[in-house]
mmCIF file of C-alpha atoms in Angstrom:
data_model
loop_
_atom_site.group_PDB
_atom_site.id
_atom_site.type_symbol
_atom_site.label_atom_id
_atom_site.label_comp_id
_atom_site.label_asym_id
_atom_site.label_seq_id
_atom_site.Cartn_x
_atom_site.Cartn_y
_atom_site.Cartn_z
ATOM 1 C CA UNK A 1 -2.674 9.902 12.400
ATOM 2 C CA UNK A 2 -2.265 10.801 8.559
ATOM 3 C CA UNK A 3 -2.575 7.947 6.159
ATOM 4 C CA UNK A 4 0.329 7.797 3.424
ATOM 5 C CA UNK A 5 -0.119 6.615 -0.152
ATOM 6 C CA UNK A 6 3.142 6.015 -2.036
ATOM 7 C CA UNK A 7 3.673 4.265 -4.785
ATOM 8 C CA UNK A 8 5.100 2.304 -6.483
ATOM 9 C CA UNK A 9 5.539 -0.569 -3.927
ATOM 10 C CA UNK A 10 8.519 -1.910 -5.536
ATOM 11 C CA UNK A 11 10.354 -1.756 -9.211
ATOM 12 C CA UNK A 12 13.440 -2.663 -11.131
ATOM 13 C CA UNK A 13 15.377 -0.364 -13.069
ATOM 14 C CA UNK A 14 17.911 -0.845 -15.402
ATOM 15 C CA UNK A 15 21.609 1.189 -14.517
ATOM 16 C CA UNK A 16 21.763 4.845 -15.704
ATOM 17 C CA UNK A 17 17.495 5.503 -15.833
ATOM 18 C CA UNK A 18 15.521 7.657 -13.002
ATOM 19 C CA UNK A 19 12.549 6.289 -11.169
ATOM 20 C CA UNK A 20 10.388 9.140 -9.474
ATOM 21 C CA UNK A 21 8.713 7.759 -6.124
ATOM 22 C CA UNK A 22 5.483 9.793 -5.762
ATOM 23 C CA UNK A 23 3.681 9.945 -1.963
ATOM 24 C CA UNK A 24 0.209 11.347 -1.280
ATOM 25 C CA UNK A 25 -0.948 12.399 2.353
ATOM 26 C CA UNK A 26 -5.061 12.632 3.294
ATOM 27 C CA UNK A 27 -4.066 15.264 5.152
ATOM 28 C CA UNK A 28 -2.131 19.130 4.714
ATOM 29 C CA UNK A 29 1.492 18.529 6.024
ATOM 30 C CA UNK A 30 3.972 21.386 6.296
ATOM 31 C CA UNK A 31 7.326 18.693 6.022
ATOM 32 C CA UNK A 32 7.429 15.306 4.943
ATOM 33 C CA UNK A 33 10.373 13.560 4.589
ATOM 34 C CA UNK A 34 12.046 11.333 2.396
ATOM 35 C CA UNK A 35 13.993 8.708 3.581
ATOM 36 C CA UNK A 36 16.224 5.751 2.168
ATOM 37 C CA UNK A 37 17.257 2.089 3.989
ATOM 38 C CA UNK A 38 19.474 0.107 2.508
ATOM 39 C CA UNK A 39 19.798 -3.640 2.481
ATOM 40 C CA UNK A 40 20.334 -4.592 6.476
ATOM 41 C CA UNK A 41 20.440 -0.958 7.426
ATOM 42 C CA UNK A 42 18.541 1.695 9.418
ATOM 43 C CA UNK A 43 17.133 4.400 7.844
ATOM 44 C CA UNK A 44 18.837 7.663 6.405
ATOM 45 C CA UNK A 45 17.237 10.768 5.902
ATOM 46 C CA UNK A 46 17.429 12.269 2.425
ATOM 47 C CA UNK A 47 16.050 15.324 2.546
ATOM 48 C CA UNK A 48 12.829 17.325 4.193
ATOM 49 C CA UNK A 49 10.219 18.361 1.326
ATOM 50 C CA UNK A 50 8.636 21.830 2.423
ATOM 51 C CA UNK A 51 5.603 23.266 0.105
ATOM 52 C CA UNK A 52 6.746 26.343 -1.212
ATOM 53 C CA UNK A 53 10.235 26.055 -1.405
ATOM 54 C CA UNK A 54 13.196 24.237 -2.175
ATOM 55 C CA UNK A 55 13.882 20.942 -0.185
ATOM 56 C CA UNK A 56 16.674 20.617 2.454
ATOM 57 C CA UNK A 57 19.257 17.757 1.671
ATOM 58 C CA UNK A 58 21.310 16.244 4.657
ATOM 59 C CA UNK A 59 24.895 15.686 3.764
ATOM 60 C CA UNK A 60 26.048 13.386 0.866
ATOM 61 C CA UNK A 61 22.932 13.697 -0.731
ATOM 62 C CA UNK A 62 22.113 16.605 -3.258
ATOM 63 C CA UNK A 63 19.453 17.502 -5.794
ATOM 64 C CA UNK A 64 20.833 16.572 -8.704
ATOM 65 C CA UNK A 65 20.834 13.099 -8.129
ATOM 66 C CA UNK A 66 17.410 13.304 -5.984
ATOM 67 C CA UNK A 67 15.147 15.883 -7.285
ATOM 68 C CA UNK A 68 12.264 16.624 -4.884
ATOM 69 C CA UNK A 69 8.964 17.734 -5.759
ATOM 70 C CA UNK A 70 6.440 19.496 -3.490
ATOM 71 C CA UNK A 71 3.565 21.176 -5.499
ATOM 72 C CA UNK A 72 1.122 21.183 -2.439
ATOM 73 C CA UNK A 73 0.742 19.805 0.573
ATOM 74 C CA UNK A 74 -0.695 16.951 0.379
ATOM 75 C CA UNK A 75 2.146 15.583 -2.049
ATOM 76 C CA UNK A 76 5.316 14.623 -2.653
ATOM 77 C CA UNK A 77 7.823 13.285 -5.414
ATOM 78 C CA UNK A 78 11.450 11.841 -4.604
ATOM 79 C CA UNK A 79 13.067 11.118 -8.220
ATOM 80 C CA UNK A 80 16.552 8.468 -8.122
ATOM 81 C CA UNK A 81 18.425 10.056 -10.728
ATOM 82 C CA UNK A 82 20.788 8.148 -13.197
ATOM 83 C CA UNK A 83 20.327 5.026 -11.139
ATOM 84 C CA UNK A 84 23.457 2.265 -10.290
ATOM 85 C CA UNK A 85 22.888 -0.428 -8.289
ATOM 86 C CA UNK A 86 24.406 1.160 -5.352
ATOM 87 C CA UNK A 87 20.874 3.033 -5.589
ATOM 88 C CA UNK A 88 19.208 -0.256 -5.043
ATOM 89 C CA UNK A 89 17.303 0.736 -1.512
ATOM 90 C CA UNK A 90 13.943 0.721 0.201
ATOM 91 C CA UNK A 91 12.548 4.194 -0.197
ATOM 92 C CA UNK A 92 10.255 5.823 2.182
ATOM 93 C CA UNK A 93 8.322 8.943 2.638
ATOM 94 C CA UNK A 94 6.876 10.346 6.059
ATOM 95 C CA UNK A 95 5.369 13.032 8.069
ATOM 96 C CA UNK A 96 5.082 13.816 11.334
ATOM 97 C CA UNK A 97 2.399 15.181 13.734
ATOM 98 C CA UNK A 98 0.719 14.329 17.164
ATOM 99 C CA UNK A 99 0.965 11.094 17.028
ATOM 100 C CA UNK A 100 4.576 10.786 15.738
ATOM 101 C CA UNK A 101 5.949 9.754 12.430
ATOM 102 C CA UNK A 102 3.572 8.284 10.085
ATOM 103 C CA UNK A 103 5.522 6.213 7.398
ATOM 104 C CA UNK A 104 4.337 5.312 3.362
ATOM 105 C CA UNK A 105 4.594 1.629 2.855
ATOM 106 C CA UNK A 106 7.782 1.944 1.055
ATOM 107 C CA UNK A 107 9.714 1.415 -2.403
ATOM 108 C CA UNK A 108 11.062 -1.419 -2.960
ATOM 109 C CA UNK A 109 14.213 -0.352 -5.663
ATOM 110 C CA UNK A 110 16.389 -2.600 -7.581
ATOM 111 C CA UNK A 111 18.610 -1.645 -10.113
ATOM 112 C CA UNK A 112 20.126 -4.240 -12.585
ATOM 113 C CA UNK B 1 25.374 13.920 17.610
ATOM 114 C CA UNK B 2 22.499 11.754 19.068
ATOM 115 C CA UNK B 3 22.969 8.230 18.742
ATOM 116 C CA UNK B 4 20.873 5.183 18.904
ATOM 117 C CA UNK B 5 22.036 1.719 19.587
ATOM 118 C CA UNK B 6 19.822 -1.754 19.749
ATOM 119 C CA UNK B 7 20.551 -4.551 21.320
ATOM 120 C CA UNK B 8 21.025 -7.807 20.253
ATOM 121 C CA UNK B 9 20.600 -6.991 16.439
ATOM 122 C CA UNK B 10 18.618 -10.565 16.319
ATOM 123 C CA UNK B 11 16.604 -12.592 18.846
ATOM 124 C CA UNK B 12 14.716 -15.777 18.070
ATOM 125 C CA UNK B 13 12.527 -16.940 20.691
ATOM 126 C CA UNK B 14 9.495 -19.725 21.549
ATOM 127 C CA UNK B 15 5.853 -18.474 20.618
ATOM 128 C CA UNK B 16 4.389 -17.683 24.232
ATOM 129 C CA UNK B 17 7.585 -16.694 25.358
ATOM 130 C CA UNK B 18 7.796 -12.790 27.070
ATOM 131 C CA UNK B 19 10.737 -10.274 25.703
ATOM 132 C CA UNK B 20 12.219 -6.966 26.475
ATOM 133 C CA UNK B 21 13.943 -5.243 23.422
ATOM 134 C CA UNK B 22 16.464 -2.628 24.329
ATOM 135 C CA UNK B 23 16.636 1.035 22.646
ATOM 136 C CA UNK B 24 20.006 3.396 24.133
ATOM 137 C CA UNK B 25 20.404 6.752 23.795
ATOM 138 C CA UNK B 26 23.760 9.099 23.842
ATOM 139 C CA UNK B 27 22.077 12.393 24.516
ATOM 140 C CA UNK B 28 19.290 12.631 27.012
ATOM 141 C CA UNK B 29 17.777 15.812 25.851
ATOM 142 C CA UNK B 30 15.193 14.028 23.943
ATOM 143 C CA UNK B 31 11.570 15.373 22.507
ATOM 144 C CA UNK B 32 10.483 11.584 22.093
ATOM 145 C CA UNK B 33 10.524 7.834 21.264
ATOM 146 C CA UNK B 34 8.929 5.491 18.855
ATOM 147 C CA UNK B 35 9.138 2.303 18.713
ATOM 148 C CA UNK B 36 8.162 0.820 15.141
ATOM 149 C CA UNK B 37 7.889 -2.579 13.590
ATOM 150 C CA UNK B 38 8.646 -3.231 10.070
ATOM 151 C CA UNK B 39 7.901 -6.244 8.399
ATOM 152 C CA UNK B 40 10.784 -7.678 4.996
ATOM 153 C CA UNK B 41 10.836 -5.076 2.799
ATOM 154 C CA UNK B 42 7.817 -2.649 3.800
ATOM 155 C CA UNK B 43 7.403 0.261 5.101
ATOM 156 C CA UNK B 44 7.333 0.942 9.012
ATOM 157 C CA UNK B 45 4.514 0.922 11.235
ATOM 158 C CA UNK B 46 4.205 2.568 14.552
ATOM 159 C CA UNK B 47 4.001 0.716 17.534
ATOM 160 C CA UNK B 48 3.878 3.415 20.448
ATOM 161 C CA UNK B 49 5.139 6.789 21.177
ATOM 162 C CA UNK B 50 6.339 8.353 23.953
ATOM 163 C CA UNK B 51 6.783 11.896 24.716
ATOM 164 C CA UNK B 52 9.305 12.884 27.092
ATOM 165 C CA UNK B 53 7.370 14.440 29.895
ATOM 166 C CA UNK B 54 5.781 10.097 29.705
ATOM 167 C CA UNK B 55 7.410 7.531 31.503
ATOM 168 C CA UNK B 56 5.692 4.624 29.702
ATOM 169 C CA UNK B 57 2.937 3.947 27.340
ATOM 170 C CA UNK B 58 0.734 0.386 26.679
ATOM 171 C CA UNK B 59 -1.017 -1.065 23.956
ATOM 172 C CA UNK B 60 -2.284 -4.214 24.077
ATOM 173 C CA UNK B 61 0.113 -6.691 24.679
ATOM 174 C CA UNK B 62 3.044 -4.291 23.980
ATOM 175 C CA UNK B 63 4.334 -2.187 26.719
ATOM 176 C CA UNK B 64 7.363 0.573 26.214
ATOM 177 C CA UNK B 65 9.422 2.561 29.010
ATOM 178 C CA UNK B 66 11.683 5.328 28.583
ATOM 179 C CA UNK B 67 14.059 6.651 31.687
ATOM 180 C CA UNK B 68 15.710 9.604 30.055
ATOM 181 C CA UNK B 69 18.161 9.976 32.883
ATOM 182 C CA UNK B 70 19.951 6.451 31.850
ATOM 183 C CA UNK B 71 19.363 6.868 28.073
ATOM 184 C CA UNK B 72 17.264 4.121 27.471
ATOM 185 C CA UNK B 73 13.863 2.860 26.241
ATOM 186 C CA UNK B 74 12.805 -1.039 26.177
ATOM 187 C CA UNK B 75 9.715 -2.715 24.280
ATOM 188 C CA UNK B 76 8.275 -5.784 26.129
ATOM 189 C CA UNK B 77 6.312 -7.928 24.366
ATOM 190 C CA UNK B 78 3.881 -10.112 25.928
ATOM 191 C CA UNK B 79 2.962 -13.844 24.796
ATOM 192 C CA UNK B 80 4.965 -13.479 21.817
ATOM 193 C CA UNK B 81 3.132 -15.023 18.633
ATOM 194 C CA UNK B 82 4.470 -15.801 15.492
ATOM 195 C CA UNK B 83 2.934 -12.827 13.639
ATOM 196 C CA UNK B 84 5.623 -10.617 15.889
ATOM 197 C CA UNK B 85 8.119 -11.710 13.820
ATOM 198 C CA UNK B 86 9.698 -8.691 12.351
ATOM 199 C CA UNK B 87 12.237 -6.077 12.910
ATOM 200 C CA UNK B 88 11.840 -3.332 15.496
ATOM 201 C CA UNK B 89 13.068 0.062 15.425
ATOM 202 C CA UNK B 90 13.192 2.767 18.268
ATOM 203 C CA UNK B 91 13.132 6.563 16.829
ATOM 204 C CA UNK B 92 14.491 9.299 19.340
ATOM 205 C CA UNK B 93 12.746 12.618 18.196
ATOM 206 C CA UNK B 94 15.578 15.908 18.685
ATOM 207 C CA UNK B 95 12.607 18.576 18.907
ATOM 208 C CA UNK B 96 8.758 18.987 17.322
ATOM 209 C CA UNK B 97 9.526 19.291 14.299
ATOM 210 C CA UNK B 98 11.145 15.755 12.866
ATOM 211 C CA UNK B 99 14.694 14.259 11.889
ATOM 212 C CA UNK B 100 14.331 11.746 14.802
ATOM 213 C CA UNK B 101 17.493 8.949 14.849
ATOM 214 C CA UNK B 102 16.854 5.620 14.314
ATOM 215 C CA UNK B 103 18.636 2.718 15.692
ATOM 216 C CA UNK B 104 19.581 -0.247 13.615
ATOM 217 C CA UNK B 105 17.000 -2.630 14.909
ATOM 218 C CA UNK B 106 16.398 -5.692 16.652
ATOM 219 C CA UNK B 107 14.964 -8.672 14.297
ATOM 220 C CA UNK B 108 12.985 -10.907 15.782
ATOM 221 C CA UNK B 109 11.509 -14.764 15.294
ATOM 222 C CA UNK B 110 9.016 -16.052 17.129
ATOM 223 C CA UNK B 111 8.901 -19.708 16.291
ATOM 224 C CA UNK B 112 6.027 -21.595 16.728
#
């Protein structure tokens, strides 16, 4: 299975300043996905990051506030956007293949 | 909508001690299941997949079951040790190509 690299493992962030989350695959992906878990919560999928084109946001999440990045594809970049502390979240990346989802080891985001 | 429910949300039990933890489903037509662990504020690690054409799969002491029919998938852990304490998630996978549904998890404590 793919190995993910994302950093950085955790941060704080003062209220109204963007963090960008950056994720690197050893392997070519076609989607990876971005996705966020807040405190005592299951995870929520932000969006799916394709190489080539614009990323696809599930509802009540849009670009503005989470700009996506997907130059190739081995890589990825999830930007929080004028941060509150309602943004403070675990942040994850993935992919998906043969052997199921593969996961990054997560960002752990507090805002202040 | 597919939905994914875990039950109990928490389960603390004796190191040596064998448990079942239970994944439901709402809509059968599933691709497949994952069963993850995650440990405080990481990322998620996977555990075991299985596809739906599977009616189990085993890894060491770890041993998960899906009936498809009944919409449900359980994780039995054998022996329990301390170092399983974390929080397990189960994953249903729609079709090939991501956006599975994760439940909530179960959180458990092995105590020594």
């Amino acid at each position: 299975s793919a190995v993910i690299s994302q950093k950085p493992s955790r941060d704080i962030c003062q209220r109204g300043t963007s963090l960008t989350i950056q994720c690197q695959v050893d392997s070519q992906v076609t989607m990876m996905f971005w996705y966020r878990q807040q405190p005592g919560q299951s995870l929520t999928l932000i969006a799916t990051a394709n190489q080539g084109s614009e990323a696809t946001y599930e509802s009540g999440f849009v670009i503005d506030k989470f700009p996506i990045s997907r130059p190739n594809l081995t890589f990825s970049t999830l930007t929080v956007s004028n941060m509150s502390p309602e943004d403070s979240s675990i942040y994850l990346c993935s992919v998906v293949g043969e052997s199921g989802y593969t996961f990054g080891s997560g960002t752990r985001l507090t805002v202040v | 909508k597919q939905e994914v429910t875990q039950i109990p949300a928490a389960l603390s039990v004796p190191e040596g001690e064998n448990l079942v933890l239970n994944c439901s489903f709402t809509d059968s037509a599933i691709y497949n299941l994952q069963w993850f662990r995650q440990d405080p504020g990481k990322g998620l690690t996977s555990l075991l997949l299985i596809q739906s054409s599977q009616r189990e799969q085993t890894s060491g002491r770890l041993n998960a079951s899906l009936d498809k029919s009944s919409g449900r998938s359980t994780l039995y852990i054998a022996a329990s040790q301390p170092g399983d304490s974390a929080t397990y998630l189960c994953a249903v996978g729609r079709h090939n190509a991501g956006k599975s549904t994760f439940g909530d998890g179960t959180t458990l404590t092995v105590k020594p």
